[in-house]
Short mmCIF file of C-alpha atoms in Angstrom, two decimals:
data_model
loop_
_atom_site.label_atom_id
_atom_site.label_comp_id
_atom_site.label_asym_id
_atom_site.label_seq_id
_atom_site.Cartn_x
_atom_site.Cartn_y
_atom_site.Cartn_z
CA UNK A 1 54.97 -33.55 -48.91
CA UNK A 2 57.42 -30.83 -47.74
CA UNK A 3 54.98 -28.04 -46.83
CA UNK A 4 57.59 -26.14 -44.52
CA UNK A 5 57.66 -22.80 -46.82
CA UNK A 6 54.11 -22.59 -46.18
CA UNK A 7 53.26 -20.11 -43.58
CA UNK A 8 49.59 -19.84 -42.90
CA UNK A 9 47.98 -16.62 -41.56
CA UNK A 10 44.83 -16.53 -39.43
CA UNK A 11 43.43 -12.77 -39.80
CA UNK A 12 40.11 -11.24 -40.39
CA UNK A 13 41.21 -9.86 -44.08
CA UNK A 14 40.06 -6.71 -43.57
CA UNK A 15 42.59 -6.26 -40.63
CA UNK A 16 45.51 -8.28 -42.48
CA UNK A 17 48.63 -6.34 -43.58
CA UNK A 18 51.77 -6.89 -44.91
CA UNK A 19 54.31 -5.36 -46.87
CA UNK A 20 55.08 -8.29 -48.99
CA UNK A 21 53.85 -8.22 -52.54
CA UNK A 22 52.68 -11.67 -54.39
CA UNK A 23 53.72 -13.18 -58.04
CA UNK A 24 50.13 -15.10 -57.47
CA UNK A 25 46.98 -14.18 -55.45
CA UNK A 26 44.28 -16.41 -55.67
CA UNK A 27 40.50 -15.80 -54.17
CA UNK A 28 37.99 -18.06 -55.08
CA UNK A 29 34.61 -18.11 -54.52
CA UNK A 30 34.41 -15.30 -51.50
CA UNK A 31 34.55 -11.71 -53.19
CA UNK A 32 30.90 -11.75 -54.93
CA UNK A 33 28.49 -11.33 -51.91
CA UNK A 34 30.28 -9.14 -49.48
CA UNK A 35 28.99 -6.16 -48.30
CA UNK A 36 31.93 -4.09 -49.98
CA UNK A 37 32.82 -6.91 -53.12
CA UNK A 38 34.58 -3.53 -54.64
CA UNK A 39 36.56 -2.93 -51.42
CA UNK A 40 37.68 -6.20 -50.93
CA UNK A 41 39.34 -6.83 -54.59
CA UNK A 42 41.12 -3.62 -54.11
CA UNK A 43 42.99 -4.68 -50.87
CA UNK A 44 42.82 -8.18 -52.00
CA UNK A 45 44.67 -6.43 -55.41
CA UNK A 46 47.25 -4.52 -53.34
CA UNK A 47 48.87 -7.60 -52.14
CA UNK A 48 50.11 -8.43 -55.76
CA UNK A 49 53.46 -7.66 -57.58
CA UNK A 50 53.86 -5.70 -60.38
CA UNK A 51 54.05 -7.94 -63.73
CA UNK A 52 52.05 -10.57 -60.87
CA UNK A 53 48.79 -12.36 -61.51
CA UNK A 54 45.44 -12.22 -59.53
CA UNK A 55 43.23 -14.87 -59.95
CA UNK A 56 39.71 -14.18 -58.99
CA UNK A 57 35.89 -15.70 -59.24
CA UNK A 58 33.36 -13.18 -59.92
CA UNK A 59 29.37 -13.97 -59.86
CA UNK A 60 26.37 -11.41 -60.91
CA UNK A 61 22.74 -11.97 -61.05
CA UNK A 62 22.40 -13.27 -64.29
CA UNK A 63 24.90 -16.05 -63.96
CA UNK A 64 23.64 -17.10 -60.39
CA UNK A 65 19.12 -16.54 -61.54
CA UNK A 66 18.45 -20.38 -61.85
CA UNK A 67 20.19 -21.06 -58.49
CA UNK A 68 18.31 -17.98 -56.80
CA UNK A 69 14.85 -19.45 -58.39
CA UNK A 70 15.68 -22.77 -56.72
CA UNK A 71 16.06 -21.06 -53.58
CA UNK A 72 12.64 -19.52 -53.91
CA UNK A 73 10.83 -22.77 -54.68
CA UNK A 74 12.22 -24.26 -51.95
CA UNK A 75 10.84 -22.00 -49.70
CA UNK A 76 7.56 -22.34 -51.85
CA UNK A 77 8.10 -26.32 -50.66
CA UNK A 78 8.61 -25.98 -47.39
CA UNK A 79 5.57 -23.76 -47.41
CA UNK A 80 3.42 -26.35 -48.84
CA UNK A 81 4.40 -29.58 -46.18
CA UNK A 82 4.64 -27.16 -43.17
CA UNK A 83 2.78 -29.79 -40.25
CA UNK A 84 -0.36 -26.65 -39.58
CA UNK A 85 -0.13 -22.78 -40.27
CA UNK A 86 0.79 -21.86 -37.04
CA UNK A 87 4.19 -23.40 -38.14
CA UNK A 88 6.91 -21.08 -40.18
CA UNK A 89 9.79 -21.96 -42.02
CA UNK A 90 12.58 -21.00 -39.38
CA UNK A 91 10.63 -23.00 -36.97
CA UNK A 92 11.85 -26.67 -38.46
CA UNK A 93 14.88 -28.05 -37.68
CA UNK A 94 17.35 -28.08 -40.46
CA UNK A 95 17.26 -32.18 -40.89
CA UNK A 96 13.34 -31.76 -41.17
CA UNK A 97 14.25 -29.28 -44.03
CA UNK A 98 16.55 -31.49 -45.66
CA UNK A 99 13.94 -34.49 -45.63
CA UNK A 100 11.96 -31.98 -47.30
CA UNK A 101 13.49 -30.60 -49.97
CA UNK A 102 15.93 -33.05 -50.60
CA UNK A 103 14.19 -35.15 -53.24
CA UNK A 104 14.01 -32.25 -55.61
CA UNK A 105 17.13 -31.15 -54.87
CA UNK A 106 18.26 -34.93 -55.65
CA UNK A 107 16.49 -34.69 -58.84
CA UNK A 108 17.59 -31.10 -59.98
CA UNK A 109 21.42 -31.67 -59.29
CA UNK A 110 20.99 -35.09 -61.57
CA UNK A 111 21.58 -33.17 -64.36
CA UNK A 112 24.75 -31.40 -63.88
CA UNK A 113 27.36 -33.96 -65.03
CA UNK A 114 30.45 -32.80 -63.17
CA UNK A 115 28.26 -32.69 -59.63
CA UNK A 116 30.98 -33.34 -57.10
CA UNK A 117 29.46 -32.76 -53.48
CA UNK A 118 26.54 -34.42 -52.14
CA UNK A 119 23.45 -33.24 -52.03
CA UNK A 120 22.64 -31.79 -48.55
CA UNK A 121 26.12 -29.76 -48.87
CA UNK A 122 25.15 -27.90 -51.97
CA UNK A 123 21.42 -27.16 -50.55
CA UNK A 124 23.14 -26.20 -47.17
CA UNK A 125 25.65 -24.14 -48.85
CA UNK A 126 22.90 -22.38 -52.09
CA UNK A 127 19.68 -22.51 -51.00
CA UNK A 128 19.65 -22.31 -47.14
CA UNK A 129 22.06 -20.34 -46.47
CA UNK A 130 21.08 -16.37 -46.44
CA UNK A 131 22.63 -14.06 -49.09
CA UNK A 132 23.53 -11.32 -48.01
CA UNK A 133 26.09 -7.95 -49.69
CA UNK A 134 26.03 -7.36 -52.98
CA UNK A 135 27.14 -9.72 -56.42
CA UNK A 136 30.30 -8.82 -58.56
CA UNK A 137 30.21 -8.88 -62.17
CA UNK A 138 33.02 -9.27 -64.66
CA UNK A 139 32.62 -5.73 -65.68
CA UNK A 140 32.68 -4.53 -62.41
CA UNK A 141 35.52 -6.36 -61.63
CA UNK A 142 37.29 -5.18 -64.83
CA UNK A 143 36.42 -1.63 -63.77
CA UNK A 144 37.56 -1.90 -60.74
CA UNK A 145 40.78 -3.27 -61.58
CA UNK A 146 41.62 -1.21 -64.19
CA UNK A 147 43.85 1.78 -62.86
CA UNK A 148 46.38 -0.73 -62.49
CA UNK A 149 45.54 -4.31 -64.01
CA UNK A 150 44.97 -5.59 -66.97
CA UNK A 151 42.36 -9.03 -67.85
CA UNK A 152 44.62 -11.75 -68.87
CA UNK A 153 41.82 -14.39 -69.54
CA UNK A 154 38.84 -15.82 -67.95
CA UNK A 155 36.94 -19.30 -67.68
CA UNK A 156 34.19 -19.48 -69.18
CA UNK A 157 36.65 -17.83 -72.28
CA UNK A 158 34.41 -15.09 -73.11
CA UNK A 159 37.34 -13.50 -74.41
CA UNK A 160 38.12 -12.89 -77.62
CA UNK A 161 40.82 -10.33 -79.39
CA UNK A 162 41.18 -10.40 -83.05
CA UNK A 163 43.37 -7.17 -83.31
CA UNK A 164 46.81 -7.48 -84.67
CA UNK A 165 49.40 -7.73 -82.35
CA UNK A 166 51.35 -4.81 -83.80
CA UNK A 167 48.66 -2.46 -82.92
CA UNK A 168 48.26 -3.39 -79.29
CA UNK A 169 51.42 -1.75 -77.52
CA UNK A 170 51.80 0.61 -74.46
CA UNK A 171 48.66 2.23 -73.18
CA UNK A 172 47.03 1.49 -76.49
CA UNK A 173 46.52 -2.20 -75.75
CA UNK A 174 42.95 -1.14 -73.92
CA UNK A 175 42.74 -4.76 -72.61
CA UNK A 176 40.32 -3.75 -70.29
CA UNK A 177 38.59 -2.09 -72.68
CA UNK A 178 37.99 -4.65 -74.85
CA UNK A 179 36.95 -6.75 -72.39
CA UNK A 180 34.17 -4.75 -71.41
CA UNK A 181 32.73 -4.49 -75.16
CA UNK A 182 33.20 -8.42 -75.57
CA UNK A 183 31.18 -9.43 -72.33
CA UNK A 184 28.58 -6.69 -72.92
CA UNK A 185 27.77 -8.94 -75.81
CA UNK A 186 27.90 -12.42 -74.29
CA UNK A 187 25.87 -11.73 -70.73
CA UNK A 188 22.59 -13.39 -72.03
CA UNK A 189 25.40 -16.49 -72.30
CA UNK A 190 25.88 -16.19 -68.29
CA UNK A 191 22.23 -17.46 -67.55
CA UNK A 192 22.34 -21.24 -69.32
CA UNK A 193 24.92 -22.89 -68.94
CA UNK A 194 23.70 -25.76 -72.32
CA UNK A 195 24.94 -24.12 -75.20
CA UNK A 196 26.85 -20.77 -76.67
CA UNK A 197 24.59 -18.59 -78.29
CA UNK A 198 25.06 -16.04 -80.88
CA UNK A 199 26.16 -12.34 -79.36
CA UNK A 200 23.45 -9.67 -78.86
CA UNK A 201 23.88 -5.84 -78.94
CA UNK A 202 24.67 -4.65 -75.32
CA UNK A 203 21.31 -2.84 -75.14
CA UNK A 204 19.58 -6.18 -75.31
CA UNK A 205 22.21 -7.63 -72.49
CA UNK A 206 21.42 -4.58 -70.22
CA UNK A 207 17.84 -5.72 -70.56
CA UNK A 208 18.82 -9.03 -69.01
CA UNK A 209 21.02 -7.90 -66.41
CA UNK A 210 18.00 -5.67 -65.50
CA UNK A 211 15.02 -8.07 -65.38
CA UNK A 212 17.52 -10.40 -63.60
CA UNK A 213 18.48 -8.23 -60.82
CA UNK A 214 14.99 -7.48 -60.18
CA UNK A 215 14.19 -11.33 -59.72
CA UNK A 216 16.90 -11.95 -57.39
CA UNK A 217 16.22 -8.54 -55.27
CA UNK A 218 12.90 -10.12 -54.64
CA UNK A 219 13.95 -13.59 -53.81
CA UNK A 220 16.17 -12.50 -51.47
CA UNK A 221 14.01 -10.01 -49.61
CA UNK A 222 12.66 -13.94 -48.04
CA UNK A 223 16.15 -13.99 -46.30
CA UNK A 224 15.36 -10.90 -44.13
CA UNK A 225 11.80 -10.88 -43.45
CA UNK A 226 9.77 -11.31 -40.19
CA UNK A 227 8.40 -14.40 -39.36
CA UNK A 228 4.54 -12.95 -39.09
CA UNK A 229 5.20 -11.32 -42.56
CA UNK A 230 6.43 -14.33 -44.30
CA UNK A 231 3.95 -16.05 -45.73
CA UNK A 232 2.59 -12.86 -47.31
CA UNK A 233 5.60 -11.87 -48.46
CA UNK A 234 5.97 -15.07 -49.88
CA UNK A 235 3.09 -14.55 -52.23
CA UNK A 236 4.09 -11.38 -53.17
CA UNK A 237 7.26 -12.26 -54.26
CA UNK A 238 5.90 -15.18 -56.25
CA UNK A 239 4.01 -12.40 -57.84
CA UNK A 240 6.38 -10.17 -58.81
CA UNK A 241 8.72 -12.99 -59.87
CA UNK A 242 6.71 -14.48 -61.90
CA UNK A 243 5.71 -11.42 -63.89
CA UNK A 244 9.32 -10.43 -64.41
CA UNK A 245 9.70 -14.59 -65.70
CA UNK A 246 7.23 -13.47 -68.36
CA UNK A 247 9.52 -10.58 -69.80
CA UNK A 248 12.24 -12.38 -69.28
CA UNK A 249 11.05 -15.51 -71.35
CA UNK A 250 10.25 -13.21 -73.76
CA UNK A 251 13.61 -11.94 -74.21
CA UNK A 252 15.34 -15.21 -74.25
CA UNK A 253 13.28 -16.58 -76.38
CA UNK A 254 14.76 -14.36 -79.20
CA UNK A 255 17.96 -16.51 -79.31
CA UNK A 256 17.23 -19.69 -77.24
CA UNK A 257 13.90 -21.75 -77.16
CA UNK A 258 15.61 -24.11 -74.68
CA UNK A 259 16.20 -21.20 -71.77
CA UNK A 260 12.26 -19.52 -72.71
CA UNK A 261 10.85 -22.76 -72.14
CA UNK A 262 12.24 -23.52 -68.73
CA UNK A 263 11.44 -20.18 -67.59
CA UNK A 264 7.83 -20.29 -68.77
CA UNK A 265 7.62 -24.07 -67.15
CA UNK A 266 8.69 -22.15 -64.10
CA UNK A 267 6.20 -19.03 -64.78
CA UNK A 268 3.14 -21.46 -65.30
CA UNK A 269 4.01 -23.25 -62.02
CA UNK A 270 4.29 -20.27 -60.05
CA UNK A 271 0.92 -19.31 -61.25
CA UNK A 272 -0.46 -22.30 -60.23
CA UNK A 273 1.06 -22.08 -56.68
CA UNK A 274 -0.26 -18.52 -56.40
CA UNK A 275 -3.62 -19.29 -57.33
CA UNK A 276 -3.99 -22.00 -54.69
CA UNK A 277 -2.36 -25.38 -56.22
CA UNK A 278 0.29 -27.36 -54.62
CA UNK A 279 3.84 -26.52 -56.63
CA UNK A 280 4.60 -29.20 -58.82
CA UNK A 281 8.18 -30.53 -57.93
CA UNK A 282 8.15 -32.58 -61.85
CA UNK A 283 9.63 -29.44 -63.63
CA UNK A 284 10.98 -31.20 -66.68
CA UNK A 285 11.87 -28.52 -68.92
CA UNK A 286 13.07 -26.17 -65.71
CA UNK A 287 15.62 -29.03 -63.83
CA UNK A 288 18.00 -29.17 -66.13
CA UNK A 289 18.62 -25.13 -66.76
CA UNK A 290 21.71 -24.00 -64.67
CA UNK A 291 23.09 -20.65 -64.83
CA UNK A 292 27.32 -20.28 -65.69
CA UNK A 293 27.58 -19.98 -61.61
CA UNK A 294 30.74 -18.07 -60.91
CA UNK A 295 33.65 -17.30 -63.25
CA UNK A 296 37.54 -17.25 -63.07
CA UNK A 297 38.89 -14.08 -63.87
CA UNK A 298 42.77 -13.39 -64.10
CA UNK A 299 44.49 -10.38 -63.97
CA UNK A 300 48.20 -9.06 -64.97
CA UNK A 301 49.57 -6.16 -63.05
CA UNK A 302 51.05 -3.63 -64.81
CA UNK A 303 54.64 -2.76 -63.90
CA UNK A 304 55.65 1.43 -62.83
CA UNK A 305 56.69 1.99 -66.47
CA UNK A 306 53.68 0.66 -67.98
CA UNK A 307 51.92 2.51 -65.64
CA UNK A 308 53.63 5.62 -65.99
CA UNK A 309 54.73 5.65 -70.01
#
């Protein structure tokens, strides 16, 4: 293939420039995360035309939960086959991990039907890997976007606009706006990934987002801790999880006995573990609940007279 009007660019982004402006930029999978997401998709917007499209993946705490729960319970694991207690985590070599925790892993990925890598890849790249920065929802993308963009569509397609097109003209269109209103009602749809359920009032999808966030703050405190603290701040995690697991089961449970049930499989579990037991690895009703991961996002820019009219 003729790839001679392809002119490749090595540059940390943050120092890139150019005056050129883009009919198509295209980011996947790197803006959630970062220690600025915000920051980023605003330089990462500036490169684009007007009337040009940016095509984005955004990820939030609620879409990524099950994957952040895996990473905690393979930590709880590796906890439970470490060779004596005077060994911790980051002192096994990462192909003793793998032998580890890849039989689960093995097991848990089973059920996703379009699985494409292998397994050590996704538990190198998911669950080993520290998190650090902060996620990126679609409604703070939206938001952040929307001085000068507009949301053209998105995959998983949340979207939906039943206005007439007669009405929806200059800055009266309120893309954005709509937007906003329509995911505010689908977010509890971002944490299982198995069916489409019925909208809820955005009150009741703040109440997810919140109990989420709180789960994944805690899992991820693991990634920065000492290695003399770990193993109680293991258990105190597993604590704290598991009580937020409770409310959340609770919630989901109002519109999907599928999701409550592998939560509270995961809840009883984590009781067990913090009571003394070995984890059980044989979570039936919990290995085949995946979150909606990350989603594509697209974007229009608006032209100087839509802008200015």
């Amino acid at each position: 293939d003729d790839c001679s009007n392809i002119n490749v660019v090595q540059s940390n982004f943050w120092d890139f420039e150019t005056s050129s402006k883009f009919d198509l930029v295209c980011c996947e999978g790197t803006i959630p995360w970062q220690n600025d997401p915000e920051g980023f998709l605003l330089k990462l917007s500036s490169f684009v035309k007007p009337g040009g499209v940016l095509l984005i993946t955004s990820s939030d705490e609620t879409s990524c939960l099950s994957e952040v729960l895996r990473r905690l319970i393979a930590r709880i694991i590796l906890s439970d086959n470490l060779p004596d207690e005077n060994t911790h985590i980051s002192q096994l070599e990462t192909a003793n991990v793998l032998e580890i925790v890849r039989p689960f892993f093995t097991q848990q990925l089973s059920h996703l039907k379009g699985m494409s890598r292998n397994v050590d890849d996704w538990v190198h790249d998911n669950i080993l890997q520290p998190l650090f920065g902060k996620p990126l929802s679609i409604s703070q993308t939206i938001n952040t976007l929307s001085e000068h963009f507009d949301i053209y569509g998105s995959s998983p397609q949340t979207l939906t606009d039943w206005r007439w097109y007669k009405d929806i003209h200059g800055k009266d269109r309120n893309y954005n706006d709509r937007a906003l209103e329509v995911f505010s009602s689908q977010i509890h749809n971002m944490l299982d990934y198995r069916a489409i359920y019925p909208e809820q009032k955005a009150e009741f999808g703040g109440e997810v987002v919140k109990v989420s966030s709180n789960i994944v703050s805690n899992i991820l405190l693991l990634d920065n801790v000492s290695v003399d603290n770990y193993p109680s701040t293991l258990k105190a995690v597993v604590l704290t999880v598991t009580e937020s697991l409770s409310t959340l089961a609770s919630l989901t449970e109002q519109y999907s006995d599928e999701t409550s049930l592998s939560i509270q499989e995961l809840k009883q579990q984590l009781t067990c573990w913090s009571q003394g037991e070995k984890f059980n690895t044989q979570l039936l009703n919990f290995s085949p609940w995946f979150g909606r991961g990350q989603q594509y996002l697209s974007f229009t820019r608006r032209s100087w007279f839509e802008v200015t009219k």
